[in-house]
Coordinates of C-alpha atoms in Angstrom, one line a residue:
Chain A
M1 CA 12.1 24.4 -88.0
E2 CA 10.7 27.3 -84.7
P3 CA 14.1 27.8 -82.0
S4 CA 11.4 27.5 -79.3
N5 CA 10.6 23.9 -80.3
E6 CA 13.4 22.4 -82.2
F7 CA 15.0 21.4 -79.4
D8 CA 12.3 19.2 -77.4
E9 CA 13.1 16.0 -78.1
L10 CA 16.9 16.6 -77.0
F11 CA 16.0 18.4 -74.4
E12 CA 13.4 15.8 -72.6
E13 CA 16.0 13.2 -73.4
M14 CA 17.8 15.3 -70.9
K15 CA 15.8 15.6 -68.2
D16 CA 16.1 11.8 -67.5
V17 CA 19.1 12.1 -64.9
E18 CA 19.3 8.3 -63.1
R19 CA 19.7 8.1 -59.4
S20 CA 19.7 5.2 -57.6
R21 CA 17.3 4.3 -55.0
E22 CA 21.3 3.6 -52.2
A23 CA 21.9 7.1 -52.8
K24 CA 19.2 8.3 -53.0
Q25 CA 18.6 6.7 -48.8
N26 CA 21.7 7.2 -48.4
T27 CA 21.7 11.2 -48.4
W28 CA 18.5 10.7 -46.9
L29 CA 20.0 9.0 -43.8
S30 CA 22.6 11.1 -43.3
L31 CA 20.5 14.4 -43.7
K32 CA 19.0 12.9 -41.0
S33 CA 21.9 12.4 -38.4
R34 CA 22.8 15.9 -39.7
I35 CA 19.2 17.4 -38.0
E36 CA 18.9 15.5 -35.5
A37 CA 21.9 16.6 -34.0
K38 CA 21.6 20.5 -34.7
R39 CA 18.5 19.1 -32.7
K40 CA 19.6 18.1 -29.8
R41 CA 21.7 21.2 -30.0
N42 CA 19.1 23.4 -30.2
I43 CA 16.4 21.5 -27.4
F44 CA 17.6 21.7 -24.0
P45 CA 16.1 20.4 -21.4
A46 CA 16.0 20.9 -18.0
F47 CA 18.2 18.7 -16.9
I48 CA 21.1 19.9 -19.5
A49 CA 19.9 23.6 -19.1
L50 CA 20.7 22.4 -14.9
A51 CA 24.4 20.7 -16.0
I52 CA 25.8 24.1 -17.7
V53 CA 24.6 26.4 -15.3
A54 CA 26.9 23.5 -13.1
I55 CA 28.8 23.3 -15.2
A56 CA 29.2 27.0 -15.6
S57 CA 29.1 28.4 -12.2
F58 CA 31.7 25.5 -12.0
L59 CA 33.9 27.1 -13.9
F60 CA 33.5 30.5 -12.7
L61 CA 35.0 29.8 -9.5
T62 CA 37.5 28.0 -10.3
F63 CA 38.8 30.6 -13.0
S64 CA 38.7 32.9 -10.3
N65 CA 40.8 30.3 -7.5
P66 CA 42.6 28.4 -9.8
S67 CA 43.4 24.6 -9.5
E68 CA 46.8 23.1 -8.5
T69 CA 45.5 20.7 -11.6
E70 CA 44.9 24.0 -13.6
Q71 CA 48.5 25.2 -13.5
S72 CA 50.5 22.4 -14.0
A73 CA 47.6 22.8 -17.1
E74 CA 49.8 23.7 -20.8
P75 CA 48.7 27.1 -20.6
L76 CA 47.4 28.6 -23.9
S77 CA 49.8 30.4 -26.8
N78 CA 48.2 34.1 -27.5
E79 CA 47.5 32.8 -30.9
E80 CA 45.2 30.4 -29.7
V81 CA 43.1 33.0 -26.7
I82 CA 42.3 35.1 -30.2
R83 CA 42.2 32.2 -32.0
A84 CA 39.1 30.9 -29.2
V85 CA 37.6 33.9 -28.4
L86 CA 37.4 34.0 -32.4
E87 CA 35.3 31.6 -33.1
I88 CA 33.1 32.2 -30.2
E89 CA 32.0 35.6 -31.4
Y90 CA 32.6 34.9 -35.1
N91 CA 30.0 32.4 -35.0
G92 CA 26.6 32.8 -34.4
P93 CA 24.0 34.0 -33.8
D94 CA 24.7 32.0 -30.3
R95 CA 20.9 29.9 -30.0
E96 CA 22.2 29.2 -26.5
L97 CA 22.6 32.7 -25.0
L98 CA 19.5 34.0 -26.6
R99 CA 17.9 31.7 -25.5
L100 CA 19.3 32.2 -21.6
M101 CA 18.1 36.4 -22.1
N102 CA 15.3 35.3 -23.9
D103 CA 14.4 33.2 -20.5
W104 CA 15.7 36.1 -18.3
M105 CA 13.2 39.4 -20.0
K106 CA 10.1 36.8 -20.0
L107 CA 10.6 36.7 -16.4
Q108 CA 11.3 40.2 -16.0
S109 CA 8.0 41.5 -18.2
E110 CA 6.1 39.1 -16.7
T111 CA 7.1 39.8 -12.8
V112 CA 5.4 43.0 -11.0
T113 CA 8.2 44.6 -8.9
N114 CA 7.7 47.3 -6.9
N115 CA 10.7 48.5 -5.7
Q116 CA 14.4 47.3 -4.7
E117 CA 14.2 44.8 -2.2
E118 CA 11.8 42.7 -5.0
Y119 CA 14.3 43.4 -8.3
D120 CA 17.0 42.1 -6.5
Q121 CA 15.2 39.2 -5.9
L122 CA 15.1 38.6 -8.9
L123 CA 18.4 38.8 -9.6
E124 CA 18.6 35.9 -7.8
S125 CA 16.3 33.8 -10.0
K126 CA 17.6 31.0 -11.8
E127 CA 17.2 33.1 -15.4
Y128 CA 18.9 35.8 -13.9
K129 CA 22.5 33.4 -13.1
D130 CA 22.1 31.2 -16.1
Y131 CA 21.9 34.3 -17.6
I132 CA 24.9 35.6 -16.6
N133 CA 26.6 33.0 -15.7
Y134 CA 26.8 32.3 -19.4
Y135 CA 29.2 34.9 -20.5
P136 CA 32.2 33.4 -17.9
A137 CA 31.5 30.3 -18.7
T138 CA 31.9 31.2 -22.2
F139 CA 34.6 33.6 -22.4
G140 CA 35.9 33.6 -18.6
E141 CA 39.8 32.1 -19.3
Y142 CA 40.7 34.2 -21.9
F143 CA 40.6 37.0 -20.0
S144 CA 42.1 38.4 -17.3
E145 CA 41.1 40.2 -14.4
G146 CA 37.6 42.4 -14.0
V147 CA 38.0 42.8 -17.8
L148 CA 34.7 40.7 -19.1
A149 CA 32.6 42.2 -17.1
S150 CA 33.7 45.8 -18.9
L151 CA 33.1 43.3 -22.0
I152 CA 29.6 42.8 -21.1
N153 CA 28.4 45.9 -20.1
A154 CA 30.5 47.7 -23.1
N155 CA 28.2 45.3 -25.4
L156 CA 31.6 44.1 -27.0
V157 CA 30.9 40.4 -26.7
F158 CA 28.0 38.0 -27.8
K159 CA 28.1 41.6 -30.2
Y160 CA 26.6 40.7 -33.5
D161 CA 24.1 37.8 -32.2
H162 CA 21.5 39.9 -31.6
H163 CA 21.8 41.3 -35.3
L164 CA 21.9 37.7 -36.3
E165 CA 18.9 36.5 -34.6
D166 CA 17.1 39.8 -35.6
A167 CA 17.8 39.1 -39.7
G168 CA 17.7 35.5 -39.6
I169 CA 22.2 35.0 -40.8
E170 CA 24.5 32.8 -39.9
M171 CA 27.8 34.0 -39.4
H172 CA 30.5 32.2 -39.4
L173 CA 34.7 32.0 -38.8
E174 CA 36.1 31.6 -42.3
N175 CA 39.8 32.8 -42.0
V176 CA 41.8 34.2 -39.3
E177 CA 45.4 36.1 -40.2
I178 CA 47.0 36.8 -36.6
K179 CA 49.1 39.2 -36.8
Q180 CA 52.0 40.4 -33.6
E181 CA 52.9 43.8 -33.5
K182 CA 56.8 44.1 -34.1
D183 CA 57.8 47.1 -31.6
H184 CA 54.4 46.2 -29.3
P185 CA 54.7 41.6 -28.7
N186 CA 51.9 41.7 -25.9
I187 CA 49.2 43.9 -29.2
Y188 CA 48.1 42.1 -32.3
R189 CA 45.7 42.8 -34.8
P190 CA 44.5 40.3 -36.4
I191 CA 41.9 40.1 -39.9
I192 CA 39.2 38.5 -39.4
E193 CA 37.0 36.9 -42.6
V194 CA 33.3 36.3 -41.9
S195 CA 30.3 34.6 -44.4
L196 CA 27.0 35.8 -43.5
T197 CA 24.3 32.5 -45.0
N198 CA 21.3 33.7 -45.4
S199 CA 17.4 30.9 -45.0
E200 CA 18.4 30.4 -48.6
G201 CA 21.7 29.5 -48.6
Q202 CA 21.7 32.9 -50.1
K203 CA 26.1 34.3 -49.1
I204 CA 28.2 37.0 -48.4
Y205 CA 31.9 37.3 -47.0
H206 CA 33.0 40.4 -45.3
T207 CA 36.6 41.3 -43.6
L208 CA 37.2 43.3 -41.0
R209 CA 40.5 43.6 -38.6
E210 CA 40.3 43.9 -34.7
E211 CA 42.7 44.8 -31.5
F212 CA 43.6 42.1 -28.7
I213 CA 46.0 43.7 -25.8
F214 CA 47.2 40.8 -23.8
S215 CA 47.4 41.3 -19.9
T216 CA 51.5 42.0 -18.2
S217 CA 50.2 41.3 -14.6
E218 CA 48.4 38.1 -16.3
P219 CA 50.6 36.8 -19.2
G220 CA 48.4 34.5 -22.0
K221 CA 45.5 37.1 -20.5
I222 CA 43.6 39.3 -22.5
G223 CA 43.1 43.0 -20.8
S224 CA 41.2 44.3 -23.7
Y225 CA 40.2 44.1 -26.9
N226 CA 39.0 46.2 -29.4
G227 CA 37.7 47.2 -32.3
V228 CA 40.5 48.6 -34.7
K229 CA 39.0 52.2 -35.7
D230 CA 37.5 51.6 -39.3
G231 CA 38.2 48.2 -39.2
G232 CA 34.7 46.9 -40.3
G233 CA 33.1 45.3 -37.4
L234 CA 30.2 48.3 -38.3
E235 CA 30.6 47.8 -41.8
L236 CA 29.3 44.3 -40.4
Q237 CA 26.6 44.5 -38.2
Q238 CA 25.2 47.0 -41.5
K239 CA 25.8 44.0 -43.8
I240 CA 23.9 41.7 -41.4
K241 CA 20.9 44.3 -41.5
Y242 CA 20.9 45.0 -45.6
F243 CA 21.8 42.1 -45.8
N244 CA 19.3 41.8 -49.4
T245 CA 21.2 44.7 -50.5
Y246 CA 24.8 43.6 -49.9
V247 CA 23.5 39.9 -52.1
V248 CA 25.7 40.5 -55.4
N249 CA 23.5 40.2 -58.3
D250 CA 24.8 37.2 -60.0
E251 CA 23.9 38.9 -63.4
D252 CA 26.7 41.6 -62.8
V253 CA 29.3 39.0 -61.5
K254 CA 31.9 36.6 -64.1
T255 CA 35.5 36.0 -64.2
P256 CA 38.6 37.7 -65.3
S257 CA 39.0 37.7 -69.2
I258 CA 43.1 37.2 -69.5
D259 CA 42.5 37.2 -73.1
V260 CA 46.2 36.9 -74.4
S261 CA 49.5 35.1 -75.1
F262 CA 52.3 35.2 -73.0
D263 CA 55.5 33.6 -71.6
T264 CA 56.7 35.6 -69.2
L265 CA 55.4 37.6 -65.7
C266 CA 56.8 40.5 -64.0
F267 CA 55.8 42.5 -61.1
N268 CA 56.7 45.9 -59.7
G269 CA 56.0 46.0 -55.8
R270 CA 55.4 48.8 -53.7
T271 CA 55.5 48.2 -49.6
P272 CA 55.8 51.4 -47.1
D273 CA 57.1 50.2 -43.8
Q274 CA 56.0 51.5 -40.7
Q275 CA 58.1 54.7 -40.5
G276 CA 56.9 55.1 -44.6
K277 CA 59.8 54.2 -45.8
V278 CA 59.7 52.7 -49.1
E279 CA 60.9 50.2 -50.3
F280 CA 60.2 48.7 -53.5
K281 CA 60.3 45.1 -55.7
S282 CA 60.6 44.0 -58.4
G283 CA 61.1 40.7 -60.6
C284 CA 60.4 38.7 -64.0
T285 CA 59.7 35.2 -64.1
S286 CA 58.9 32.1 -67.4
D287 CA 59.2 29.3 -65.1
T288 CA 56.0 28.1 -65.9
N289 CA 56.2 26.2 -62.3
Q290 CA 56.5 29.8 -60.9
I291 CA 54.1 31.3 -63.3
Q292 CA 51.0 28.8 -62.8
P293 CA 49.6 28.9 -59.1
I294 CA 50.3 32.7 -59.1
M295 CA 47.6 32.6 -62.4
T296 CA 45.0 30.1 -60.8
R297 CA 44.5 31.9 -57.3
I298 CA 43.4 35.3 -59.3
D299 CA 42.2 35.0 -62.6
N300 CA 38.5 33.1 -61.2
L301 CA 37.8 35.0 -59.0
F302 CA 34.5 37.0 -59.7
V303 CA 34.8 40.8 -60.4
K304 CA 32.8 43.6 -61.8
E305 CA 33.7 46.3 -64.2
T306 CA 34.9 49.4 -61.9
T307 CA 32.3 52.1 -61.6
E308 CA 33.9 56.1 -61.1
Q309 CA 33.7 56.2 -57.4
E310 CA 35.6 53.6 -57.4
T311 CA 38.5 54.3 -59.5
R312 CA 38.5 57.7 -57.9
E313 CA 39.4 55.9 -54.3
R314 CA 41.7 53.3 -56.4
G315 CA 43.4 56.3 -57.6
E316 CA 43.8 57.9 -54.2
L317 CA 45.2 54.8 -52.4
L318 CA 47.6 53.4 -55.2
P319 CA 50.0 55.3 -53.8
E320 CA 49.8 55.2 -50.5
I321 CA 49.3 51.6 -49.4
E322 CA 51.4 48.3 -50.0
N323 CA 50.3 47.3 -53.3
Y324 CA 51.8 44.7 -56.1
Q325 CA 51.0 45.0 -59.8
I326 CA 51.4 41.9 -62.4
Y327 CA 52.6 42.3 -66.1
L328 CA 52.3 39.6 -67.9
T329 CA 54.5 39.6 -71.1
N330 CA 56.9 37.5 -73.0
E331 CA 59.7 36.8 -72.5
A332 CA 61.0 38.5 -76.3
D333 CA 59.6 41.8 -75.9
K334 CA 59.3 42.4 -72.4
G335 CA 58.1 46.0 -73.1
T336 CA 54.8 45.5 -74.8
T337 CA 52.6 44.0 -71.3
L338 CA 49.8 42.8 -72.2
Y339 CA 47.5 42.7 -69.0
T340 CA 48.1 44.3 -66.1
I341 CA 46.8 43.1 -62.4
T342 CA 46.9 45.7 -59.3
L343 CA 46.6 43.5 -56.3
Y344 CA 46.0 46.4 -53.2
E345 CA 47.5 45.5 -49.2
D346 CA 43.0 45.9 -48.7
G347 CA 42.7 42.7 -50.5
I348 CA 40.6 44.7 -53.9
L349 CA 42.4 43.4 -57.8
V350 CA 41.7 44.8 -60.4
F351 CA 42.7 43.3 -63.1
A352 CA 43.1 45.3 -67.3
P353 CA 44.5 44.6 -70.4
D354 CA 47.7 46.0 -72.1
S355 CA 49.8 48.4 -69.0
N356 CA 47.3 50.0 -66.6
I357 CA 47.8 52.1 -63.7
G358 CA 46.3 49.5 -61.9
I359 CA 42.9 51.8 -60.9
V360 CA 40.7 51.4 -64.3
G361 CA 39.2 47.3 -65.6
D362 CA 37.6 44.9 -63.7
I363 CA 37.9 44.8 -60.0
T364 CA 37.1 42.6 -57.3
T365 CA 33.5 41.7 -56.0
K366 CA 35.0 41.3 -52.2
P367 CA 39.2 42.0 -51.2
H368 CA 41.0 38.5 -50.9
V369 CA 43.3 39.6 -47.5
F370 CA 44.5 36.4 -47.9
L371 CA 45.2 35.2 -51.0
Y372 CA 46.9 38.7 -51.3
E373 CA 49.7 37.7 -49.0
E374 CA 50.0 33.8 -50.4
I375 CA 50.8 35.7 -53.6
K376 CA 53.3 38.1 -52.6
L377 CA 55.2 35.7 -51.5
M378 CA 54.9 34.2 -54.2
L379 CA 56.0 36.7 -55.7
D380 CA 58.9 37.8 -53.5
E381 CA 60.9 34.7 -54.4
F382 CA 61.6 35.8 -57.8
A383 CA 62.2 39.5 -56.8
D384 CA 65.4 40.5 -58.2
N385 CA 66.0 42.8 -55.2
E386 CA 65.1 40.1 -52.8
Chain B
M1 CA 7.6 13.4 -40.2
E2 CA 8.0 16.7 -42.2
M3 CA 11.1 16.6 -43.6
E4 CA 11.1 13.2 -44.8
Q5 CA 8.2 13.7 -46.7
L6 CA 9.5 16.7 -48.0
Y7 CA 13.0 14.8 -48.9
K8 CA 11.0 11.9 -50.1
D9 CA 8.4 14.4 -52.7
H10 CA 11.7 16.3 -54.2
S11 CA 14.9 15.3 -53.9
D12 CA 14.7 13.1 -57.3
R13 CA 13.5 17.1 -58.9
V14 CA 16.1 18.8 -56.5
Y15 CA 18.5 16.2 -57.5
S16 CA 18.8 16.4 -61.8
Y17 CA 18.8 20.1 -60.8
I18 CA 21.9 20.0 -59.4
Y19 CA 23.4 17.0 -61.6
L20 CA 22.8 18.7 -64.6
L21 CA 24.3 21.8 -63.2
V22 CA 27.7 19.9 -61.6
R23 CA 27.1 16.6 -63.6
H24 CA 29.1 14.5 -60.4
K25 CA 26.7 11.6 -58.7
E26 CA 28.9 12.2 -55.6
F27 CA 29.2 15.6 -56.0
A28 CA 25.0 15.8 -57.0
E29 CA 23.5 13.8 -54.0
D30 CA 26.3 15.6 -51.4
L31 CA 25.2 18.7 -52.5
T32 CA 21.5 17.5 -52.7
Q33 CA 22.2 17.1 -48.5
E34 CA 23.0 20.9 -48.6
T35 CA 20.8 21.8 -50.0
F36 CA 17.3 19.8 -48.0
Y37 CA 19.8 20.4 -44.4
K38 CA 19.5 24.3 -45.5
A39 CA 15.4 23.8 -46.0
Y40 CA 14.9 22.7 -42.8
K41 CA 17.0 25.6 -41.0
G42 CA 15.0 28.1 -43.1
L43 CA 11.6 25.9 -43.2
N44 CA 9.8 28.4 -40.4
T45 CA 10.7 31.4 -42.7
F46 CA 9.7 29.9 -46.1
N47 CA 6.9 32.2 -46.9
K48 CA 5.5 31.2 -50.0
Q49 CA 6.2 33.9 -51.6
A50 CA 6.5 30.4 -54.4
S51 CA 5.9 26.7 -54.2
T52 CA 8.0 24.7 -51.9
A53 CA 9.7 22.9 -55.0
T54 CA 10.5 26.5 -56.6
W55 CA 11.6 27.2 -53.1
L56 CA 14.0 24.3 -53.0
L57 CA 15.1 24.7 -56.4
K58 CA 16.7 28.0 -55.1
I59 CA 18.7 26.9 -53.0
A60 CA 20.0 24.2 -54.7
R61 CA 21.3 27.2 -56.8
N62 CA 22.8 29.0 -54.2
V63 CA 23.6 25.9 -53.1
T64 CA 25.2 24.7 -56.0
Y65 CA 26.8 28.5 -56.6
D66 CA 28.3 28.6 -54.0
Y67 CA 30.1 25.5 -54.4
F68 CA 31.8 26.6 -57.7
R69 CA 32.7 29.9 -56.2
R70 CA 34.7 27.8 -52.8
K71 CA 36.6 25.0 -55.7
R72 CA 37.3 28.1 -58.3
V73 CA 35.4 27.1 -60.9
I74 CA 34.9 28.5 -64.2
Q75 CA 32.2 27.0 -65.7
F76 CA 29.2 27.1 -64.4
F77 CA 27.6 24.5 -66.1
S78 CA 30.0 21.3 -67.0
F79 CA 27.9 19.6 -69.8
D80 CA 31.1 17.9 -71.7
K81 CA 31.3 15.2 -69.5
V82 CA 31.5 12.4 -72.3
Q83 CA 31.4 9.3 -70.1
D84 CA 28.0 10.5 -68.7
L85 CA 26.8 10.1 -72.5
E86 CA 28.7 6.9 -72.0
S87 CA 26.9 5.6 -69.0
N88 CA 22.6 6.1 -69.9
A89 CA 19.7 4.3 -71.8
L90 CA 21.2 5.6 -74.9
S91 CA 21.2 1.9 -76.9
P92 CA 24.9 2.1 -79.1
E93 CA 23.1 0.9 -82.0
G94 CA 20.5 2.9 -84.4
R95 CA 20.4 5.7 -81.9
F96 CA 24.0 6.3 -82.9
E97 CA 22.5 9.7 -84.7
Q98 CA 21.0 10.8 -81.6
K99 CA 23.6 10.5 -79.5
E100 CA 25.9 12.3 -81.7
Q101 CA 23.0 14.9 -81.9
L102 CA 22.9 15.0 -77.9
A103 CA 26.4 15.1 -77.6
R104 CA 26.7 18.2 -79.6
M105 CA 23.1 19.6 -77.5
Y106 CA 25.5 19.4 -74.4
D107 CA 28.7 21.1 -75.4
S108 CA 27.0 23.4 -77.5
L109 CA 24.2 24.6 -73.9
R110 CA 28.4 24.4 -72.1
K111 CA 29.5 27.3 -74.6
L112 CA 26.7 29.4 -73.7
K113 CA 26.3 32.4 -72.1
K114 CA 26.0 31.5 -68.2
D115 CA 22.9 32.8 -68.0
Y116 CA 21.4 31.6 -70.8
Q117 CA 22.4 28.3 -69.8
E118 CA 20.9 29.2 -66.3
V119 CA 17.6 30.3 -68.0
L120 CA 17.2 26.9 -70.5
L121 CA 17.4 24.5 -67.7
L122 CA 15.0 25.5 -65.8
R123 CA 12.7 26.5 -68.3
K124 CA 13.2 23.5 -70.8
I125 CA 14.0 20.5 -68.5
Q126 CA 12.9 21.3 -65.0
E127 CA 10.1 22.7 -66.9
C128 CA 9.5 25.6 -64.7
S129 CA 7.3 28.3 -65.9
I130 CA 8.2 32.2 -66.9
K131 CA 7.6 32.7 -62.4
E132 CA 8.9 29.8 -60.8
T133 CA 12.0 30.6 -63.3
A134 CA 12.3 34.8 -62.2
Y135 CA 11.7 33.9 -58.7
I136 CA 14.8 31.1 -58.6
L137 CA 16.8 33.1 -60.8
G138 CA 16.4 37.2 -59.1
W139 CA 14.5 38.1 -62.6
T140 CA 11.5 40.2 -63.7
E141 CA 9.1 37.2 -65.3
A142 CA 9.9 40.1 -68.9
K143 CA 13.9 39.2 -68.4
V144 CA 13.3 35.9 -68.6
K145 CA 11.1 35.4 -71.7
M146 CA 13.6 38.0 -73.1
K147 CA 16.7 36.2 -71.9
M148 CA 14.9 32.9 -72.9
T149 CA 14.0 34.2 -76.6
R150 CA 17.7 35.2 -77.2
A151 CA 19.0 31.7 -75.3
L152 CA 17.1 29.8 -78.0
V153 CA 19.0 31.8 -80.7
A154 CA 21.1 31.6 -79.3
L155 CA 21.7 27.6 -78.7
K156 CA 21.0 27.3 -82.6
K157 CA 23.0 29.4 -83.5
E158 CA 26.0 26.8 -81.6
F159 CA 24.3 23.9 -82.7
H160 CA 24.4 24.9 -86.5
Q161 CA 28.1 25.7 -86.5
E162 CA 29.2 23.7 -88.3
G163 CA 31.8 21.6 -87.2
G164 CA 32.3 24.1 -84.4
R165 CA 35.2 26.7 -82.5
A166 CA 37.4 25.5 -81.4
N167 CA 37.6 24.9 -77.7
G168 CA 38.0 29.1 -76.7
T169 CA 40.2 31.5 -78.3
I170 CA 42.5 32.1 -74.8
K171 CA 45.9 30.9 -75.7
R172 CA 47.2 30.5 -72.2
I173 CA 50.6 29.3 -70.4
R174 CA 49.2 25.8 -68.7

């Protein structure tokens, strides 16, 4: 029998997938309510727009002159303030902002202004006020006086929304890890993980850092909000703009092939401090309760073969940045390494058979910074010199 | 309502495709809902480069693939749920051999490379054309033909392997 039709009968049987009418109807009802909720968010009737202006104006005035009620309310912690700003900045595009901006642009293009007086009159329009009030209504409570205006002028808030709209991409804040500077408690440099999704559901991820400096004169308010040099903000813009080139080709993606039999996991960790002094940690365990959670976290990651460039870059990074190397071996013969997994501080993992310095092998297709921190804690639990 | 009609016309096909990937009725319903929600959001950008059904299957594949990534599931397909076979329309008597063949078929498919599984599922079960399969998988039509030929050869070899293989050679502590 030809291979092309030998299995036709069995394939035919596999087509028979049962689905109850009730389940189908329930799925439709859930879908319908989600669609309706989205429509309501998108359609802003005039009275809602008016209400927004009223609320925005109220908030603006309120934050300029804090009331007694507000003064007595529980203030947000610095971490909560950072999280709130990131939620707004990294979930988008904000359709309401885009709608208000388009209305204002449309009015400007449709109205001829011959002199400054006429333009000043335009600045009194509802469209302009709605647009400009949206910023303090959204971000006002988190920034100290005067800071938000300078951020708006420098396009440092709502900085990705136009790019997202142009590219037809949705951004979602996946994870935030907020780190406070040890020596400067007012400075925080959060690590932010976002996902980008196109209309066909293809998704990519990106990790970046930003910097928040809290005001000393107005505690709990942000006095400065910056991207960190080389923090990944520009790369995020590139990923939004050229989304398709960053979509991982499923063909090239696989999970690590850790095809060895082992009963012991050992590690060496290299952790430089801020003065450049390096601390080394190491340890071994044969306890499956300690090994299993670590392996479960790392052996389902998506990896591809390292390129020459990546190998070169990793070779330079290895003695520079914090890293942990995990060695799989056997209790009876710890001298023989069967498999090596190298975890870099930037969240990249390299998988290689045998004893390997950690630059050649299969490399993760995206950074896993949170996973790195998680595994580091697990390893530190059985470090000999902890 | 446009969306309701879209759902009525295509949801069974989308569901059956997803179901064969995840082999779990509730998850398949959830992912079907997610597929149509994404389709609703992307309806304005749908450029009719493919038929509506093909476009929906492409979204369904991405939604399901994303689900697997989030759940950190190694195998893309889960053809090994025997209880699914027990609950389908096969009668217990007279068709025992056929049932056994079907179980073996699921098992053989599960052991194939991911791209072989995908191309077989779309071409043979979803009855997609070469062009449609190429669109959904993001491959060229030549690649679909080549993979299809190799997939059938690999399936035949796996299916007829006497006694089958042990379930993987990886000895792991867990």
